[in-house]
Coordinates of C-alpha atoms and ligand atoms in Angstrom, one line a residue:
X1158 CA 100.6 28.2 192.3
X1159 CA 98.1 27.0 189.4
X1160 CA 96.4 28.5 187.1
X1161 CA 93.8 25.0 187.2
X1162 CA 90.6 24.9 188.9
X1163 CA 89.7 26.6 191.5
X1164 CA 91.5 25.4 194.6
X1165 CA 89.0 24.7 197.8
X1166 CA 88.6 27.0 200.5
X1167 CA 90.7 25.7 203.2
X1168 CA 89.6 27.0 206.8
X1169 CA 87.1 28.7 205.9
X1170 CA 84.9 28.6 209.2
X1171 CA 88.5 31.2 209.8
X1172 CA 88.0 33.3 207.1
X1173 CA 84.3 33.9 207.9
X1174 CA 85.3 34.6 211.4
X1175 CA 88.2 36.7 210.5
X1176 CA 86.5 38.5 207.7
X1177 CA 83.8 39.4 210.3
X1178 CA 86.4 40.8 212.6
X1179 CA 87.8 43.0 209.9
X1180 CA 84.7 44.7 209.2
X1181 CA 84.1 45.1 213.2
X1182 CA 87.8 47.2 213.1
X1183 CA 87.0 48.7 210.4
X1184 CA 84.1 50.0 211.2
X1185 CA 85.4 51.2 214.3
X1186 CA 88.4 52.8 212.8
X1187 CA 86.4 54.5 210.2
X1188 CA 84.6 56.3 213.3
X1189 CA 86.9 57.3 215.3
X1190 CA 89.3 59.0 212.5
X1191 CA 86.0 59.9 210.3
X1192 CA 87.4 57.9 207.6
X1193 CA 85.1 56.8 204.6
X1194 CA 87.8 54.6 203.3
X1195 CA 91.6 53.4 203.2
X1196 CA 94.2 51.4 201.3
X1197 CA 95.9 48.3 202.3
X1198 CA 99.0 47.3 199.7
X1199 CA 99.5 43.5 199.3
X1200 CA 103.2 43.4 197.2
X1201 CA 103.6 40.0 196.4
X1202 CA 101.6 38.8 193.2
X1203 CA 101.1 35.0 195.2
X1204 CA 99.5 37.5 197.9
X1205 CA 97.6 39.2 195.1
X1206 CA 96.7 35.4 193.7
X1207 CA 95.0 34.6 197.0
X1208 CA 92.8 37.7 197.0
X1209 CA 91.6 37.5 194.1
X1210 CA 91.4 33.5 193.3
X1211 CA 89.2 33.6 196.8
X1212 CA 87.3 36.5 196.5
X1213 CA 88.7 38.2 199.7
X1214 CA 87.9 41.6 198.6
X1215 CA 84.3 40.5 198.7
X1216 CA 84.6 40.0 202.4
X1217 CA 86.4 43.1 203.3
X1218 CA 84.0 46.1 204.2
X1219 CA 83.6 48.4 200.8
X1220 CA 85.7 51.2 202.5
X1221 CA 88.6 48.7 202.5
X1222 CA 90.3 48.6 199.0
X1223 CA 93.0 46.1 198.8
X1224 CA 95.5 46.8 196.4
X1225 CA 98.3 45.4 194.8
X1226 CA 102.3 46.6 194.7
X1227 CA 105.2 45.7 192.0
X1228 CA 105.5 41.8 193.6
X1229 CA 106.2 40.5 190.1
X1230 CA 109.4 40.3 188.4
X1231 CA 108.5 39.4 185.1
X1232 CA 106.2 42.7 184.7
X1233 CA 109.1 44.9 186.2
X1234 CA 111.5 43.3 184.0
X1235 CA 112.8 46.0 181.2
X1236 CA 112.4 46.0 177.7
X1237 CA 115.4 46.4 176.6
X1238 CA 116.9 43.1 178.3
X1239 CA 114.1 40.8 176.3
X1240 CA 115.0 42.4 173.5
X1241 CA 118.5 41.5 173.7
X1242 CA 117.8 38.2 174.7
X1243 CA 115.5 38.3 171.5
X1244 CA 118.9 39.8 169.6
X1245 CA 121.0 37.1 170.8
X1246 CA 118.5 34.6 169.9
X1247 CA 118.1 35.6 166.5
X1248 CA 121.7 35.4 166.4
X1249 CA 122.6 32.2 167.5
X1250 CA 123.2 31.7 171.3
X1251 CA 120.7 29.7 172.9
X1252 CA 118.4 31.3 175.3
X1253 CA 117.2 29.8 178.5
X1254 CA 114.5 31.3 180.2
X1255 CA 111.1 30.6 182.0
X1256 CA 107.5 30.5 180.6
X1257 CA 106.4 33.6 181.8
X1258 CA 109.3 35.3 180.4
X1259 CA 109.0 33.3 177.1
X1260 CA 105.7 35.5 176.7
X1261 CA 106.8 38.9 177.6
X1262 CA 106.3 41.6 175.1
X1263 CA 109.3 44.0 174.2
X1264 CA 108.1 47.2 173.3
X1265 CA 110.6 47.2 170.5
X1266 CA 110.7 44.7 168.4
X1267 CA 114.3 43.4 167.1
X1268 CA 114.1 42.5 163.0
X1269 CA 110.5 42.1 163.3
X1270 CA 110.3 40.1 166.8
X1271 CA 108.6 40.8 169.9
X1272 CA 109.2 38.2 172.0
X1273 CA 110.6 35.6 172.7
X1274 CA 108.4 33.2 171.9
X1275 CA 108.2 35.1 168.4
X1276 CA 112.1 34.5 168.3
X1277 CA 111.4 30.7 168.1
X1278 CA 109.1 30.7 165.6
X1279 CA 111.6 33.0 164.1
X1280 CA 114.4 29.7 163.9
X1281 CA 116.0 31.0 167.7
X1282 CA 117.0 28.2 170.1
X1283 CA 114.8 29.5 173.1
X1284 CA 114.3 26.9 175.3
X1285 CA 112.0 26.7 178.4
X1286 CA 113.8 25.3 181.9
X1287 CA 112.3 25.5 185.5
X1288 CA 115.4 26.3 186.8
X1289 CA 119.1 27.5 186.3
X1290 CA 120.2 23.6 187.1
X1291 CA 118.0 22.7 184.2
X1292 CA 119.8 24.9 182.0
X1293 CA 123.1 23.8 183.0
X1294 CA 122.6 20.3 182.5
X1295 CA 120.9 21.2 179.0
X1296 CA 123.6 23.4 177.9
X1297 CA 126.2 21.2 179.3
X1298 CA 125.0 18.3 177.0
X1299 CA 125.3 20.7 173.6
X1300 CA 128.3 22.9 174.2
X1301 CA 126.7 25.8 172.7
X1302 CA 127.1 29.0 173.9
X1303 CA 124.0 29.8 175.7
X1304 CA 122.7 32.1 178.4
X1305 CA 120.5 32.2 181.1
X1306 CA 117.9 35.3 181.8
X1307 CA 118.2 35.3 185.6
X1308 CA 115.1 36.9 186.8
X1309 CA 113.5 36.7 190.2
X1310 CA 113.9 38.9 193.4
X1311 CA 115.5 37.8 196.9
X1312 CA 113.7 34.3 196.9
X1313 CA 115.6 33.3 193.0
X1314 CA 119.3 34.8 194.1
X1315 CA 120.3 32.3 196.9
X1316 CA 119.8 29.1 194.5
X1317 CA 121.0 31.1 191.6
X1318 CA 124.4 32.3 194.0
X1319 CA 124.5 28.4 194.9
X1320 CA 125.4 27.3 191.4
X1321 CA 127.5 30.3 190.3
X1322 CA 130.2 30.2 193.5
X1323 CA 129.9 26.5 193.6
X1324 CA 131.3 26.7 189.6
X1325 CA 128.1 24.2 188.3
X1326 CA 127.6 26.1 185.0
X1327 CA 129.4 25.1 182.3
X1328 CA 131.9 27.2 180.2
X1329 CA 129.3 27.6 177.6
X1330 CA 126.4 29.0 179.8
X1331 CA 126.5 32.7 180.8
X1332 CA 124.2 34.3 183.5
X1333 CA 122.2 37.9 182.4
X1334 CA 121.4 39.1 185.9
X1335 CA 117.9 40.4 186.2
X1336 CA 117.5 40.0 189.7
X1337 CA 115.8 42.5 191.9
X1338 CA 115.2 43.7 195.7
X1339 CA 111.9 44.4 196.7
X1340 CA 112.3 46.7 200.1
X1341 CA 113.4 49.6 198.0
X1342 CA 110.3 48.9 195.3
X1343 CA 108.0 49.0 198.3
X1344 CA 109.4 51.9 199.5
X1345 CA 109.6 53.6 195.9
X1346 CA 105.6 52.7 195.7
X1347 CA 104.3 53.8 199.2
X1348 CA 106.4 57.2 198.5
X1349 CA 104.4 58.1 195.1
X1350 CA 101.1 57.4 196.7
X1351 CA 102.2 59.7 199.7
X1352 CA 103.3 62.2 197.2
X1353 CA 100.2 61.9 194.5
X1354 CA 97.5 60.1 196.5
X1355 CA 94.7 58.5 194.8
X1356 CA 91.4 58.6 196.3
X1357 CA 92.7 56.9 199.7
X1358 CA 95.9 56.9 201.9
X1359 CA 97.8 53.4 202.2
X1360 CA 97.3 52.9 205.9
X1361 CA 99.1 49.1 206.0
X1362 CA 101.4 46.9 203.7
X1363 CA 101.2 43.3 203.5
X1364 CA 105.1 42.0 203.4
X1365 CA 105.8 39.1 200.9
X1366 CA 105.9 36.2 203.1
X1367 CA 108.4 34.5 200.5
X1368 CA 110.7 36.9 200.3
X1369 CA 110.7 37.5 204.1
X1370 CA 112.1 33.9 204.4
X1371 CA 115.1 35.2 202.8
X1372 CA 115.7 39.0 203.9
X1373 CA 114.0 38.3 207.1
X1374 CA 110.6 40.4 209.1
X1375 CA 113.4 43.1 209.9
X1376 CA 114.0 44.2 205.7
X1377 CA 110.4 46.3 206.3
X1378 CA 111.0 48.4 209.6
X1379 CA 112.6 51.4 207.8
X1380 CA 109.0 51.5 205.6
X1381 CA 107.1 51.1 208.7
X1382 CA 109.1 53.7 210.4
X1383 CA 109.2 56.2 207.2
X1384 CA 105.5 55.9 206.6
X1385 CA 104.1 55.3 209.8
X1386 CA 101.9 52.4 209.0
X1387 CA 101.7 48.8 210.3
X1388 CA 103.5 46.2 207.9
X1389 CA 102.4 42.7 208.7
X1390 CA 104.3 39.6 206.7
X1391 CA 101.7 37.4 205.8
X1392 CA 101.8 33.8 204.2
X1393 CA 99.5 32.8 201.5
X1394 CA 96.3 31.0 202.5
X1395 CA 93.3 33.3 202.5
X1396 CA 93.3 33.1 206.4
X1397 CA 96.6 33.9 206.6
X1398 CA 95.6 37.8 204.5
X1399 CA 92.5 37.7 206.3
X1400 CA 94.3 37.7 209.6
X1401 CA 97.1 40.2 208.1
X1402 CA 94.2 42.5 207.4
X1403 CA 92.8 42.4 211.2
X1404 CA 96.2 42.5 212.4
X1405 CA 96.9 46.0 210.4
X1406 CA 93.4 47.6 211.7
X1407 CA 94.2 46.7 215.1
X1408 CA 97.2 48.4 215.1
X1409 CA 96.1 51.4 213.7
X1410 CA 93.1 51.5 215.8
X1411 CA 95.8 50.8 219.2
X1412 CA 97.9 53.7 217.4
X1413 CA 100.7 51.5 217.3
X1414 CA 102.6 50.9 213.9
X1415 CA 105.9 48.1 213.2
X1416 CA 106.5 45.3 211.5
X1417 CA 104.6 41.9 212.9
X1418 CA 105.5 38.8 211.5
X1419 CA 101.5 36.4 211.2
X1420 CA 104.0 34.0 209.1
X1421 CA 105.4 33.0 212.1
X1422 CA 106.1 29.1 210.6
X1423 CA 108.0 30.7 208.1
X1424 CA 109.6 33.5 208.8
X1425 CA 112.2 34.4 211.1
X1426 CA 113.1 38.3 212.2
X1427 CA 116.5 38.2 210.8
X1428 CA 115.9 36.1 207.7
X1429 CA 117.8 33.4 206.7
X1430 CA 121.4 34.5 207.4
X1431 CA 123.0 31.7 205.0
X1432 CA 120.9 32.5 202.3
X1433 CA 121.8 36.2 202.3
X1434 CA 125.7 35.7 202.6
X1435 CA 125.5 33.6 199.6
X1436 CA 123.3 36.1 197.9
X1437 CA 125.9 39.3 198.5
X1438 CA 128.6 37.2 198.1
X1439 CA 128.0 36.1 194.1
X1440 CA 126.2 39.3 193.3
X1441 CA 126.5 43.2 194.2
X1442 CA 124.0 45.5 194.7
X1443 CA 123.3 48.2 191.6
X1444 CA 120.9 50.9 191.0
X1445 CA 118.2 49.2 188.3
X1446 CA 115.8 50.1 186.1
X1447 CA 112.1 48.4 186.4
X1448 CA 110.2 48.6 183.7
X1449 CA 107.5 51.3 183.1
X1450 CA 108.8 52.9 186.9
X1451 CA 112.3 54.0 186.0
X1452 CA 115.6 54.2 188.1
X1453 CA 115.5 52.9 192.1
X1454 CA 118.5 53.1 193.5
X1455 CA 120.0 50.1 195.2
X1456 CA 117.3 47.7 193.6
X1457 CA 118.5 45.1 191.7
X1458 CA 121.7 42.6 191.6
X1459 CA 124.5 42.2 189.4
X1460 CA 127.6 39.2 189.5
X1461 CA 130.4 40.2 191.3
X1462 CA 133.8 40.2 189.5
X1463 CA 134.5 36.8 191.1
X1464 CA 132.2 35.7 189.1
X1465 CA 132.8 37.7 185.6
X1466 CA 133.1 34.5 183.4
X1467 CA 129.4 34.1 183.6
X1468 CA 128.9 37.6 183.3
X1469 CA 126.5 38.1 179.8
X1470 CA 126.5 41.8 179.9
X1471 CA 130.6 41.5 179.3
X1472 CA 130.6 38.0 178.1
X1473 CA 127.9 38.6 175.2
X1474 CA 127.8 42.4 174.8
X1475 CA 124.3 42.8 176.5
X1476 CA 124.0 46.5 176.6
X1477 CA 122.5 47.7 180.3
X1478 CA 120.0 50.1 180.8
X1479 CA 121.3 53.4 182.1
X1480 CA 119.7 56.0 183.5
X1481 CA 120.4 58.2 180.7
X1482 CA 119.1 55.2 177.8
X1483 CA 116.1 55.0 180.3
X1484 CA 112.7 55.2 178.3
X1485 CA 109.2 54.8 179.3
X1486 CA 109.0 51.3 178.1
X1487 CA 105.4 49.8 178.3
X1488 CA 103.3 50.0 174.9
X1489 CA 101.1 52.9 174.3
X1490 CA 98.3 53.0 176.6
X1491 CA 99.1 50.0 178.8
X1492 CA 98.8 50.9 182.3
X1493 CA 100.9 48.7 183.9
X1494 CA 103.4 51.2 185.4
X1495 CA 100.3 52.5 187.6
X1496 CA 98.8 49.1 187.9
X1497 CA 102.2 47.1 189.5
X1498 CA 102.3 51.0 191.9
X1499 CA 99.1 50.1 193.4
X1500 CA 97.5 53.9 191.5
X1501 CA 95.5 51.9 189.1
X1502 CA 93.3 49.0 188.6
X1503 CA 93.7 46.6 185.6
X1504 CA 90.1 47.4 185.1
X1505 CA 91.2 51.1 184.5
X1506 CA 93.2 50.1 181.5
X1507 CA 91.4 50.2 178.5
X1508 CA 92.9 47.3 176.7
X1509 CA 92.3 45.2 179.4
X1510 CA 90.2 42.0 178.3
X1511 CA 90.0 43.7 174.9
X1512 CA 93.5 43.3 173.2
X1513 CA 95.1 42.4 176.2
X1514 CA 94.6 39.2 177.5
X1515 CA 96.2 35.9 178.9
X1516 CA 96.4 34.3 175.4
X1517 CA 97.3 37.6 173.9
X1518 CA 99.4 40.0 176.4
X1519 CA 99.8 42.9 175.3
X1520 CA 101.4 44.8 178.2
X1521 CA 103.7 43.2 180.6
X1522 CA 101.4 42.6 184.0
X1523 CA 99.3 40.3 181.5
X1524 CA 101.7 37.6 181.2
X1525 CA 102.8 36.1 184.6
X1526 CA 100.8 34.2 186.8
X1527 CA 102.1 36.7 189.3
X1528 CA 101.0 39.7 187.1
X1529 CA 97.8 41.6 188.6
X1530 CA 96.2 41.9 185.3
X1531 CA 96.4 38.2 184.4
X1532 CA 95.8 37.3 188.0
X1533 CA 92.4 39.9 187.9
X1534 CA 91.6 38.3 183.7
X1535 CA 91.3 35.0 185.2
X1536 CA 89.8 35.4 188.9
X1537 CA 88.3 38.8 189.0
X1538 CA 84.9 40.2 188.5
X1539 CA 82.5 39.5 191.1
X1540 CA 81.7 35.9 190.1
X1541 CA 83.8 34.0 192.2
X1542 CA 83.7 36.7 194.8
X1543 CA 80.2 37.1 195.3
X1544 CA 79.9 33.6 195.4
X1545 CA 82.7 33.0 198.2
X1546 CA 80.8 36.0 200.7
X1547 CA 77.4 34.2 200.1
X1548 CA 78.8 30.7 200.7
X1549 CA 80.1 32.7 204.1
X1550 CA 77.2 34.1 204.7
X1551 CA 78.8 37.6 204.7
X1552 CA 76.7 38.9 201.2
Ligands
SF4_752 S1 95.5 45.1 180.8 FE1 97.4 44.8 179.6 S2 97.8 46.8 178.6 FE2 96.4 47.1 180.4 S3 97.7 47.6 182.1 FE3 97.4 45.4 182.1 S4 99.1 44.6 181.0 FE4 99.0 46.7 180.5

């Protein structure tokens, strides 16, 4: 994904014709059930990317509110563990991490410092990689004691399990597990909009289509069985959401509901078996905070014992979050706890664009290219997206 210029249109002759479709169901659905409107979740943040770099909610019918679910790990990310990364970087140990991560705001800062990008300035040895190998052949070069913040959901743990069983971190470099598993976040997020719904139910998901490579199609029947809803694992061209979207209507409009799989070239029903047995056998499955939401259980990964000598929380003293220590941990007035649970919109939050922004992140969903409030400061208004249904001749 890019943050550059706008990418062309591909297929678009198939998003016209799909976006007409959709408001054809829709239409029809919204008569037949005397609906004025409905929800449709998109979790990933590349699936929120595509909708809003394109303009798709421009060529959805106005009774049709896309909305977006926690798909990013850095905005879920608590904290507490950046600021102690931002402790042990002020103490000495180098600290690997990625450049979204780099950015994040703690909500407390540590000596004065709320990031870790402040921590550099600071004199900390934070240092951006692209990847765990990165950081292993960095820290393998100094011989400093060093650690790596491993965030990421099911996609990051297979490459990061690689490494760690096949022993290709150095002694020096220690792994702070951050790792998380999206089923139970999805689940977590369609239940508070059952129990508190906003102004429309959440008739359909759209599955990560990333993800779904790893856990497999099969990872969302128990949310399309609990809720009752169609769940459709999309990839990430615009026609690919476009046809998720008609897929979901017609489903609910043939009263059937499931999982269907439109990423067909991708994904498989049962995953990628190799991937998960690394996965579950380098890391164990704990019950894990994400930030601004609180506990979920079963949601996030932690090293096995086999694998303790990388382990930073024992290794380094990082303290874990427990559900006791657990505080509301976005800055006051950010929204991004409702934001990343699909019950607000960026454009509720009254920072947003003001003293939140890409440059200047002041809340957490800002900071990624994955976060919805970056994704909606950069893309979103009706600019691009009136301009995208009047190129289609759908305006
Ligand atoms: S605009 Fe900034 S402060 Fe507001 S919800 Fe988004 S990240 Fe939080």
């Amino acid at each position: 994904m890019s943050w550059g210029r706008q990418s062309p249109l591909r297929g678009s002759g198939l998003v016209a014709a799909l976006a007409r479709r959709v408001r054809r169901l829709f239409s029809e659905l919204a008569a037949r059930e005397g609906l004025t409107k409905l929800k449709i979740m998109d979790f990933c943040g590349t699936h929120e990317w595509t909708v809003t770099h394109y303009g798709l909610r421009s060529l959805v019918p106005e009774g049709l509110e896309l909305v977006a679910g926690p798909g990013c790990p850095v905005c879920v990310t608590p904290s507490r563990y950046v600021e102690e990364a931002i402790r042990l970087a002020l103490d000495g140990v180098v600290v690997y991490t990625y450049g979204d991560t780099y950015r994040l705001p703690a909500v407390r800062p540590v000596r004065g410092v709320r990031s870790l990008a402040e921590a550099r300035a600071a004199g900390g040895d934070v240092r951006l990689v692209y990847s765990l190998l990165e950081a292993a052949r960095d820290a393998a070069r100094h011989g400093r004691t060093s650690v790596f913040l491993g965030i990421g959901f099911e996609t990051a743990a297979p490459g990061y399990a690689r490494l760690l069983l096949g022993g290709k971190l150095p002694r020096n470099l220690l792994f702070m597990s951050l790792v998380k598993l999206t089923p139970p976040a999805m689940f977590y997020s369609l239940e508070v909009l059952r129990e508190k719904p906003t102004d429309a139910p959440v008739m359909g998901v759209i599955a990560p289509g990333h993800v779904s490579t790893i856990v497999g199609a099969r990872a969302w029947v128990p949310v399309a069985e609990h809720f009752e809803i169609p769940v459709v694992v999309a990839g990430f061209e615009p026609a690919d959401v476009m046809a998720a979207i008609a897929l979901i209507l017609e489903r609910l409009l043939r009263g059937e509901r499931g999982v269907v799989v439109e990423y067909a070239r991708a994904v498989r029903w049962e995953g990628s078996p190799e991937a998960q047995r690394l996965m579950y056998k380098a890391f164990r499955v704990v019950d894990d905070a994400w930030r601004g939401i609180g506990f979920l259980p079963k949601s996030g990964l932690r090293l096995r014992d086999r694998l303790a000598r990388y382990d930073a929380f024992a290794e380094l003293g990082v303290r874990e979050v427990t559900p006791s220590s657990w505080r509301a941990d976005n800055p006051p007035g950010c929204r991004c706890a409702e934001v990343v649970l699909g019950k607000a919109r960026p454009t509720d939050c009254p920072h947003f664009m003001r003293d939140c922004t890409p440059s200047r992140p002041y809340g957490p969903c800002m900071v990624s290219s994955e976060g919805t409030c970056a994704i909606w400061a950069r893309f979103g208004g009706g600019g691009l997206a009136s301009e995208l249904a009047r190129r289609l001749g759908l305006a």
